[in-house]
Amino acid sequence: MQHDVRLYPISDAGMLHVAQHLREVDRREIAAGSRREPLEAILHSAASSAEAFEARTHAGRPLCVGGVGLISAERLAGSPWMLATDELQRHPLTLMRMSHAWVADIRRRYASLLNFVHAENEVSVAWLRRLGFEVGPAVPHGPSGALFHPFTMEGEARV
């Protein structure tokens, strides 16, 4: 079966497109969590990632960028992240299928996965739960002290 969305290595063009067409909820999350501009936040996240990707339509239009940063090499802890355009919502089944496959893949290389999601980002909180992440109670996080939910998942790698 042909997929309408595929994963590719992250590109400058993909990062720029996503930054320019970022979902408003992701824009607010970036502002609350880092006070960076969207492109700056995406470039920083990509540069901090052990691996990064972009998802594109069959026509080549980037829908999201994401990756996993290495928090601790000693503990094999990774920090998954993703930022998206509004168009990503037009591909919900493909997104879920690809997300499950990507999370299963990174779990093999990390002992634990953890990050934070803005408490106002209800769509992402629900998506993380469907992927199997444990989403904790919201806590103050980032320079503004906005509420963010920690999300975690045990990996399969052994330290």
PDB file of C-alpha atoms in Angstrom:
ATOM      1  CA  MET A   1       0.000   0.000   0.000  1.00  0.00           C
ATOM      2  CA  GLN A   2       1.343   3.429  -0.967  1.00  0.00           C
ATOM      3  CA  HIS A   3       1.547   5.995   1.815  1.00  0.00           C
ATOM      4  CA  ASP A   4       0.550   9.583   1.235  1.00  0.00           C
ATOM      5  CA  VAL A   5       3.321  10.771   3.596  1.00  0.00           C
ATOM      6  CA  ARG A   6       6.925   9.595   3.919  1.00  0.00           C
ATOM      7  CA  LEU A   7       9.824  10.296   6.272  1.00  0.00           C
ATOM      8  CA  TYR A   8      13.074  11.795   4.972  1.00  0.00           C
ATOM      9  CA  PRO A   9      16.228  13.161   6.598  1.00  0.00           C
ATOM     10  CA  ILE A  10      15.609  16.701   7.804  1.00  0.00           C
ATOM     11  CA  SER A  11      16.506  19.449   5.333  1.00  0.00           C
ATOM     12  CA  ASP A  12      16.992  23.198   5.496  1.00  0.00           C
ATOM     13  CA  ALA A  13      14.054  23.657   3.112  1.00  0.00           C
ATOM     14  CA  GLY A  14      11.849  21.427   5.276  1.00  0.00           C
ATOM     15  CA  MET A  15      12.751  23.281   8.464  1.00  0.00           C
ATOM     16  CA  LEU A  16      12.084  26.655   6.818  1.00  0.00           C
ATOM     17  CA  HIS A  17       8.724  25.528   5.391  1.00  0.00           C
ATOM     18  CA  VAL A  18       7.524  24.136   8.721  1.00  0.00           C
ATOM     19  CA  ALA A  19       8.674  27.283  10.579  1.00  0.00           C
ATOM     20  CA  GLN A  20       6.774  29.470   8.107  1.00  0.00           C
ATOM     21  CA  HIS A  21       3.589  27.352   8.292  1.00  0.00           C
ATOM     22  CA  LEU A  22       3.766  26.237  11.935  1.00  0.00           C
ATOM     23  CA  ARG A  23       0.567  25.270  13.758  1.00  0.00           C
ATOM     24  CA  GLU A  24      -0.460  28.039  16.137  1.00  0.00           C
ATOM     25  CA  VAL A  25      -0.428  25.597  19.084  1.00  0.00           C
ATOM     26  CA  ASP A  26       3.227  24.724  18.304  1.00  0.00           C
ATOM     27  CA  ARG A  27       4.081  28.420  17.952  1.00  0.00           C
ATOM     28  CA  ARG A  28       2.654  29.055  21.445  1.00  0.00           C
ATOM     29  CA  GLU A  29       4.504  26.017  22.830  1.00  0.00           C
ATOM     30  CA  ILE A  30       7.826  27.300  21.482  1.00  0.00           C
ATOM     31  CA  ALA A  31       7.191  30.769  22.925  1.00  0.00           C
ATOM     32  CA  ALA A  32       6.261  29.374  26.356  1.00  0.00           C
ATOM     33  CA  GLY A  33       9.048  26.794  26.470  1.00  0.00           C
ATOM     34  CA  SER A  34      12.002  28.652  25.026  1.00  0.00           C
ATOM     35  CA  ARG A  35      11.099  32.203  23.933  1.00  0.00           C
ATOM     36  CA  ARG A  36      12.752  31.429  20.593  1.00  0.00           C
ATOM     37  CA  GLU A  37      11.386  32.272  17.173  1.00  0.00           C
ATOM     38  CA  PRO A  38      10.012  29.173  15.372  1.00  0.00           C
ATOM     39  CA  LEU A  39      12.878  28.793  12.875  1.00  0.00           C
ATOM     40  CA  GLU A  40      15.462  29.329  15.609  1.00  0.00           C
ATOM     41  CA  ALA A  41      13.770  26.688  17.788  1.00  0.00           C
ATOM     42  CA  ILE A  42      13.610  24.189  14.923  1.00  0.00           C
ATOM     43  CA  LEU A  43      17.260  24.760  13.958  1.00  0.00           C
ATOM     44  CA  HIS A  44      18.307  24.385  17.609  1.00  0.00           C
ATOM     45  CA  SER A  45      16.279  21.191  18.066  1.00  0.00           C
ATOM     46  CA  ALA A  46      17.610  19.678  14.846  1.00  0.00           C
ATOM     47  CA  ALA A  47      21.213  20.564  15.725  1.00  0.00           C
ATOM     48  CA  SER A  48      20.732  19.029  19.197  1.00  0.00           C
ATOM     49  CA  SER A  49      19.279  15.812  17.798  1.00  0.00           C
ATOM     50  CA  ALA A  50      21.086  12.537  17.356  1.00  0.00           C
ATOM     51  CA  GLU A  51      18.680  11.955  14.462  1.00  0.00           C
ATOM     52  CA  ALA A  52      16.103  14.208  12.829  1.00  0.00           C
ATOM     53  CA  PHE A  53      13.462  13.780  10.124  1.00  0.00           C
ATOM     54  CA  GLU A  54      10.835  15.564   8.119  1.00  0.00           C
ATOM     55  CA  ALA A  55       7.582  14.108   6.870  1.00  0.00           C
ATOM     56  CA  ARG A  56       6.569  15.127   3.353  1.00  0.00           C
ATOM     57  CA  THR A  57       3.526  14.550   1.173  1.00  0.00           C
ATOM     58  CA  HIS A  58       3.884  12.569  -2.048  1.00  0.00           C
ATOM     59  CA  ALA A  59       4.099  16.003  -3.746  1.00  0.00           C
ATOM     60  CA  GLY A  60       7.130  16.869  -1.587  1.00  0.00           C
ATOM     61  CA  ARG A  61       5.487  19.376   0.768  1.00  0.00           C
ATOM     62  CA  PRO A  62       6.911  19.202   4.325  1.00  0.00           C
ATOM     63  CA  LEU A  63       4.266  18.559   7.000  1.00  0.00           C
ATOM     64  CA  CYS A  64       6.406  18.285  10.124  1.00  0.00           C
ATOM     65  CA  VAL A  65       9.931  18.032  11.435  1.00  0.00           C
ATOM     66  CA  GLY A  66      11.068  16.076  14.436  1.00  0.00           C
ATOM     67  CA  GLY A  67      13.795  14.041  15.975  1.00  0.00           C
ATOM     68  CA  VAL A  68      15.298  12.734  19.151  1.00  0.00           C
ATOM     69  CA  GLY A  69      18.040  14.437  21.122  1.00  0.00           C
ATOM     70  CA  LEU A  70      20.441  12.556  23.356  1.00  0.00           C
ATOM     71  CA  ILE A  71      19.926  13.784  26.919  1.00  0.00           C
ATOM     72  CA  SER A  72      22.387  11.394  28.532  1.00  0.00           C
ATOM     73  CA  ALA A  73      24.727   9.010  26.718  1.00  0.00           C
ATOM     74  CA  GLU A  74      25.482   7.262  30.013  1.00  0.00           C
ATOM     75  CA  ARG A  75      21.791   6.595  30.711  1.00  0.00           C
ATOM     76  CA  LEU A  76      20.794   6.273  27.009  1.00  0.00           C
ATOM     77  CA  ALA A  77      18.057   8.852  27.576  1.00  0.00           C
ATOM     78  CA  GLY A  78      16.518  10.518  24.536  1.00  0.00           C
ATOM     79  CA  SER A  79      14.216  13.488  24.072  1.00  0.00           C
ATOM     80  CA  PRO A  80      11.738  13.098  21.180  1.00  0.00           C
ATOM     81  CA  TRP A  81      10.244  16.219  19.612  1.00  0.00           C
ATOM     82  CA  MET A  82       8.046  17.208  16.680  1.00  0.00           C
ATOM     83  CA  LEU A  83       6.669  20.452  15.262  1.00  0.00           C
ATOM     84  CA  ALA A  84       4.071  20.529  12.502  1.00  0.00           C
ATOM     85  CA  THR A  85       2.038  22.514  10.017  1.00  0.00           C
ATOM     86  CA  ASP A  86      -1.773  22.554  10.051  1.00  0.00           C
ATOM     87  CA  GLU A  87      -1.745  20.390   6.929  1.00  0.00           C
ATOM     88  CA  LEU A  88      -0.480  17.428   8.953  1.00  0.00           C
ATOM     89  CA  GLN A  89      -4.019  17.006  10.348  1.00  0.00           C
ATOM     90  CA  ARG A  90      -5.199  15.979   6.857  1.00  0.00           C
ATOM     91  CA  HIS A  91      -3.201  12.738   7.200  1.00  0.00           C
ATOM     92  CA  PRO A  92      -4.234  11.354  10.623  1.00  0.00           C
ATOM     93  CA  LEU A  93      -4.051   7.618   9.869  1.00  0.00           C
ATOM     94  CA  THR A  94      -0.718   7.871   8.091  1.00  0.00           C
ATOM     95  CA  LEU A  95       0.618  10.087  10.874  1.00  0.00           C
ATOM     96  CA  MET A  96      -0.382   7.586  13.558  1.00  0.00           C
ATOM     97  CA  ARG A  97       1.021   4.602  11.640  1.00  0.00           C
ATOM     98  CA  MET A  98       4.314   6.392  10.949  1.00  0.00           C
ATOM     99  CA  SER A  99       4.524   7.727  14.505  1.00  0.00           C
ATOM    100  CA  HIS A 100       4.083   4.260  15.987  1.00  0.00           C
ATOM    101  CA  ALA A 101       6.802   2.895  13.692  1.00  0.00           C
ATOM    102  CA  TRP A 102       9.174   5.765  14.496  1.00  0.00           C
ATOM    103  CA  VAL A 103       8.653   5.481  18.269  1.00  0.00           C
ATOM    104  CA  ALA A 104       9.170   1.689  18.102  1.00  0.00           C
ATOM    105  CA  ASP A 105      12.398   2.298  16.186  1.00  0.00           C
ATOM    106  CA  ILE A 106      13.860   4.850  18.607  1.00  0.00           C
ATOM    107  CA  ARG A 107      12.814   2.798  21.649  1.00  0.00           C
ATOM    108  CA  ARG A 108      15.265   0.113  20.492  1.00  0.00           C
ATOM    109  CA  ARG A 109      18.167   2.577  20.807  1.00  0.00           C
ATOM    110  CA  TYR A 110      17.218   4.357  24.048  1.00  0.00           C
ATOM    111  CA  ALA A 111      16.624   3.154  27.606  1.00  0.00           C
ATOM    112  CA  SER A 112      14.168   5.989  28.205  1.00  0.00           C
ATOM    113  CA  LEU A 113      12.430   8.751  26.295  1.00  0.00           C
ATOM    114  CA  LEU A 114      11.313  11.962  27.950  1.00  0.00           C
ATOM    115  CA  ASN A 115      10.318  15.518  27.117  1.00  0.00           C
ATOM    116  CA  PHE A 116       7.656  18.116  27.910  1.00  0.00           C
ATOM    117  CA  VAL A 117       4.497  19.165  26.037  1.00  0.00           C
ATOM    118  CA  HIS A 118       2.686  22.451  26.615  1.00  0.00           C
ATOM    119  CA  ALA A 119      -0.424  21.821  28.736  1.00  0.00           C
ATOM    120  CA  GLU A 120      -2.541  23.864  26.281  1.00  0.00           C
ATOM    121  CA  ASN A 121      -1.516  21.569  23.405  1.00  0.00           C
ATOM    122  CA  GLU A 122      -4.388  19.124  23.928  1.00  0.00           C
ATOM    123  CA  VAL A 123      -4.068  17.528  20.475  1.00  0.00           C
ATOM    124  CA  SER A 124      -0.419  16.639  21.088  1.00  0.00           C
ATOM    125  CA  VAL A 125      -1.137  15.408  24.625  1.00  0.00           C
ATOM    126  CA  ALA A 126      -3.800  13.030  23.258  1.00  0.00           C
ATOM    127  CA  TRP A 127      -1.495  11.926  20.405  1.00  0.00           C
ATOM    128  CA  LEU A 128       1.346  11.164  22.865  1.00  0.00           C
ATOM    129  CA  ARG A 129      -1.017   9.064  24.987  1.00  0.00           C
ATOM    130  CA  ARG A 130      -2.171   7.119  21.900  1.00  0.00           C
ATOM    131  CA  LEU A 131       1.489   6.444  21.097  1.00  0.00           C
ATOM    132  CA  GLY A 132       1.923   4.907  24.561  1.00  0.00           C
ATOM    133  CA  PHE A 133       3.734   7.702  26.387  1.00  0.00           C
ATOM    134  CA  GLU A 134       2.920   8.252  30.032  1.00  0.00           C
ATOM    135  CA  VAL A 135       1.832  11.886  30.374  1.00  0.00           C
ATOM    136  CA  GLY A 136       2.329  13.308  33.839  1.00  0.00           C
ATOM    137  CA  PRO A 137       0.562  16.158  35.628  1.00  0.00           C
ATOM    138  CA  ALA A 138       1.391  19.645  34.335  1.00  0.00           C
ATOM    139  CA  VAL A 139       4.265  21.424  36.074  1.00  0.00           C
ATOM    140  CA  PRO A 140       5.869  24.856  35.594  1.00  0.00           C
ATOM    141  CA  HIS A 141       8.569  24.586  32.914  1.00  0.00           C
ATOM    142  CA  GLY A 142      10.676  26.853  30.736  1.00  0.00           C
ATOM    143  CA  PRO A 143      11.612  30.513  31.126  1.00  0.00           C
ATOM    144  CA  SER A 144       8.011  31.694  31.534  1.00  0.00           C
ATOM    145  CA  GLY A 145       7.056  29.011  34.055  1.00  0.00           C
ATOM    146  CA  ALA A 146       4.146  27.965  31.823  1.00  0.00           C
ATOM    147  CA  LEU A 147       2.509  24.625  32.543  1.00  0.00           C
ATOM    148  CA  PHE A 148       3.908  21.654  30.640  1.00  0.00           C
ATOM    149  CA  HIS A 149       3.212  17.937  30.982  1.00  0.00           C
ATOM    150  CA  PRO A 150       6.281  15.706  31.233  1.00  0.00           C
ATOM    151  CA  PHE A 151       5.909  12.682  28.961  1.00  0.00           C
ATOM    152  CA  THR A 152       7.954   9.519  29.271  1.00  0.00           C
ATOM    153  CA  MET A 153       8.328   6.042  27.861  1.00  0.00           C
ATOM    154  CA  GLU A 154      10.667   3.219  28.733  1.00  0.00           C
ATOM    155  CA  GLY A 155      12.958   2.162  25.929  1.00  0.00           C
ATOM    156  CA  GLU A 156      14.364  -1.252  25.123  1.00  0.00           C
ATOM    157  CA  ALA A 157      18.090  -0.399  25.158  1.00  0.00           C
ATOM    158  CA  ARG A 158      20.019  -1.444  28.234  1.00  0.00           C
ATOM    159  CA  VAL A 159      22.589   0.693  30.011  1.00  0.00           C
TER     160      VAL A 159
END
